[in-house]
Amino acid sequence: VPEKVTNVGLVLVTSNRGLCGAYNTFVMKRALKRTLELNAQGIVPKLICIGKKSLIQLRTRWEVAGAKYNNTGIWFGMPDSITSATASEISDSIRNIFLSGDVDKVEIIYAKFFSLVKNE
């Protein structure tokens, strides 16, 4: 990571379906907060979306909040079960934008589900 980071990639991990509403909302709130923090530093993050719900919330909530971001167009559906081929495809895309110099660092935003009451 260079001393001065000017380009940040954010990987947003959500679901494809709305059955995980609290999970998706939690992830997108964290991602929006991080994006606004980066915007305050003069950085417009580049987004990689995993899960359809991230795309939907980008169009609705983020534009209303005035968040500035660059949607890379890299999108993956969240599979029902992760295979090594799927994980490899996702990691290859993330690695490629980093190695090409498009971003100086990559942050992954996800939530860990503990119970209906607690997410982190």
mmCIF file of C-alpha atoms in Angstrom:
data_model
loop_
_atom_site.group_PDB
_atom_site.id
_atom_site.type_symbol
_atom_site.label_atom_id
_atom_site.label_comp_id
_atom_site.label_asym_id
_atom_site.label_seq_id
_atom_site.Cartn_x
_atom_site.Cartn_y
_atom_site.Cartn_z
ATOM 1 C CA VAL A 1 0.000 0.000 0.000
ATOM 2 C CA PRO A 2 1.490 3.369 -0.968
ATOM 3 C CA GLU A 3 2.025 6.072 1.653
ATOM 4 C CA LYS A 4 -0.746 8.235 0.220
ATOM 5 C CA VAL A 5 -3.809 6.288 -0.834
ATOM 6 C CA THR A 6 -5.731 8.072 -3.592
ATOM 7 C CA ASN A 7 -7.829 5.234 -5.033
ATOM 8 C CA VAL A 8 -9.782 2.779 -2.887
ATOM 9 C CA GLY A 9 -11.770 -0.237 -4.015
ATOM 10 C CA LEU A 10 -14.739 -1.291 -1.905
ATOM 11 C CA VAL A 11 -16.124 -4.821 -2.216
ATOM 12 C CA LEU A 12 -19.737 -4.930 -1.001
ATOM 13 C CA VAL A 13 -20.979 -8.393 0.003
ATOM 14 C CA THR A 14 -24.783 -8.690 0.118
ATOM 15 C CA SER A 15 -27.376 -11.290 -0.806
ATOM 16 C CA ASN A 16 -29.441 -11.702 -3.965
ATOM 17 C CA ARG A 17 -32.770 -11.943 -2.180
ATOM 18 C CA GLY A 18 -34.561 -9.801 0.352
ATOM 19 C CA LEU A 19 -34.900 -12.538 2.948
ATOM 20 C CA CYS A 20 -31.758 -11.174 4.584
ATOM 21 C CA GLY A 21 -33.032 -7.600 4.893
ATOM 22 C CA ALA A 22 -31.256 -6.687 8.106
ATOM 23 C CA TYR A 23 -28.001 -8.187 6.821
ATOM 24 C CA ASN A 24 -28.134 -6.269 3.546
ATOM 25 C CA THR A 25 -29.119 -3.020 5.246
ATOM 26 C CA PHE A 26 -26.297 -3.387 7.784
ATOM 27 C CA VAL A 27 -23.696 -3.937 5.053
ATOM 28 C CA MET A 28 -24.935 -1.060 2.926
ATOM 29 C CA LYS A 29 -25.081 1.365 5.881
ATOM 30 C CA ARG A 30 -21.472 0.504 6.749
ATOM 31 C CA ALA A 31 -20.447 0.884 3.111
ATOM 32 C CA LEU A 32 -22.240 4.241 2.776
ATOM 33 C CA LYS A 33 -20.579 5.509 5.957
ATOM 34 C CA ARG A 34 -17.160 4.433 4.664
ATOM 35 C CA THR A 35 -17.829 6.002 1.261
ATOM 36 C CA LEU A 36 -18.772 9.336 2.851
ATOM 37 C CA GLU A 37 -15.595 9.165 4.986
ATOM 38 C CA LEU A 38 -13.531 8.607 1.838
ATOM 39 C CA ASN A 39 -15.397 11.416 0.024
ATOM 40 C CA ALA A 40 -14.466 13.767 2.885
ATOM 41 C CA GLN A 41 -10.801 12.892 2.152
ATOM 42 C CA GLY A 42 -11.306 13.643 -1.545
ATOM 43 C CA ILE A 43 -11.411 9.968 -2.553
ATOM 44 C CA VAL A 44 -14.125 8.536 -4.797
ATOM 45 C CA PRO A 45 -14.117 4.760 -4.161
ATOM 46 C CA LYS A 46 -14.499 2.180 -6.901
ATOM 47 C CA LEU A 47 -17.144 -0.425 -6.100
ATOM 48 C CA ILE A 48 -17.305 -4.139 -6.757
ATOM 49 C CA CYS A 49 -20.706 -5.574 -5.881
ATOM 50 C CA ILE A 50 -21.408 -9.120 -4.775
ATOM 51 C CA GLY A 51 -25.135 -9.793 -4.477
ATOM 52 C CA LYS A 52 -28.028 -8.112 -6.269
ATOM 53 C CA LYS A 53 -29.171 -6.154 -3.215
ATOM 54 C CA SER A 54 -26.044 -3.992 -3.280
ATOM 55 C CA LEU A 55 -26.876 -2.814 -6.798
ATOM 56 C CA ILE A 56 -30.450 -1.966 -5.849
ATOM 57 C CA GLN A 57 -29.476 0.023 -2.756
ATOM 58 C CA LEU A 58 -26.802 1.938 -4.663
ATOM 59 C CA ARG A 59 -29.472 3.371 -6.927
ATOM 60 C CA THR A 60 -31.869 4.215 -4.122
ATOM 61 C CA ARG A 61 -30.105 5.155 -0.890
ATOM 62 C CA TRP A 62 -26.642 6.259 -1.948
ATOM 63 C CA GLU A 63 -27.655 8.799 -4.549
ATOM 64 C CA VAL A 64 -30.067 10.386 -2.069
ATOM 65 C CA ALA A 65 -27.240 10.634 0.498
ATOM 66 C CA GLY A 66 -25.021 12.395 -2.051
ATOM 67 C CA ALA A 67 -22.278 9.777 -1.890
ATOM 68 C CA LYS A 68 -19.772 9.935 -4.733
ATOM 69 C CA TYR A 69 -18.637 6.575 -6.031
ATOM 70 C CA ASN A 70 -17.454 4.921 -9.204
ATOM 71 C CA ASN A 71 -19.322 1.734 -10.038
ATOM 72 C CA THR A 72 -16.775 -0.444 -11.819
ATOM 73 C CA GLY A 73 -19.503 -2.550 -13.398
ATOM 74 C CA ILE A 74 -17.980 -5.617 -11.776
ATOM 75 C CA TRP A 75 -20.867 -7.539 -10.279
ATOM 76 C CA PHE A 76 -21.302 -11.095 -9.062
ATOM 77 C CA GLY A 77 -24.483 -12.801 -7.985
ATOM 78 C CA MET A 78 -24.310 -14.293 -4.518
ATOM 79 C CA PRO A 79 -24.506 -18.053 -5.083
ATOM 80 C CA ASP A 80 -26.513 -20.284 -2.762
ATOM 81 C CA SER A 81 -23.313 -22.158 -1.982
ATOM 82 C CA ILE A 82 -19.785 -20.924 -2.596
ATOM 83 C CA THR A 83 -17.570 -23.083 -4.756
ATOM 84 C CA SER A 84 -13.858 -22.702 -5.308
ATOM 85 C CA ALA A 85 -14.538 -21.671 -8.922
ATOM 86 C CA THR A 86 -16.827 -18.846 -7.793
ATOM 87 C CA ALA A 87 -14.386 -17.695 -5.115
ATOM 88 C CA SER A 88 -11.564 -17.772 -7.652
ATOM 89 C CA GLU A 89 -13.548 -15.692 -10.154
ATOM 90 C CA ILE A 90 -14.324 -13.053 -7.528
ATOM 91 C CA SER A 91 -10.773 -12.944 -6.176
ATOM 92 C CA ASP A 92 -9.328 -12.707 -9.694
ATOM 93 C CA SER A 93 -11.415 -9.590 -10.381
ATOM 94 C CA ILE A 94 -10.369 -7.968 -7.131
ATOM 95 C CA ARG A 95 -6.716 -8.835 -7.713
ATOM 96 C CA ASN A 96 -6.838 -7.512 -11.295
ATOM 97 C CA ILE A 97 -8.088 -4.034 -10.345
ATOM 98 C CA PHE A 98 -5.396 -3.859 -7.657
ATOM 99 C CA LEU A 99 -2.519 -5.081 -9.815
ATOM 100 C CA SER A 100 -3.564 -2.866 -12.736
ATOM 101 C CA GLY A 101 -3.131 0.167 -10.479
ATOM 102 C CA ASP A 102 -6.794 1.186 -10.622
ATOM 103 C CA VAL A 103 -6.878 1.084 -6.816
ATOM 104 C CA ASP A 104 -4.193 1.465 -4.157
ATOM 105 C CA LYS A 105 -6.025 -0.702 -1.636
ATOM 106 C CA VAL A 106 -9.153 -2.828 -1.403
ATOM 107 C CA GLU A 107 -11.563 -2.955 1.527
ATOM 108 C CA ILE A 108 -14.181 -5.684 1.866
ATOM 109 C CA ILE A 109 -17.410 -4.726 3.608
ATOM 110 C CA TYR A 110 -19.538 -7.568 4.906
ATOM 111 C CA ALA A 111 -21.460 -8.520 8.021
ATOM 112 C CA LYS A 112 -21.052 -11.528 10.223
ATOM 113 C CA PHE A 113 -24.420 -12.867 11.305
ATOM 114 C CA PHE A 114 -24.517 -14.084 14.907
ATOM 115 C CA SER A 115 -28.237 -13.988 15.672
ATOM 116 C CA LEU A 116 -31.345 -11.957 14.867
ATOM 117 C CA VAL A 117 -30.195 -9.465 17.473
ATOM 118 C CA LYS A 118 -26.489 -9.179 16.694
ATOM 119 C CA ASN A 119 -24.508 -8.462 13.501
ATOM 120 C CA GLU A 120 -20.920 -7.267 13.189
#
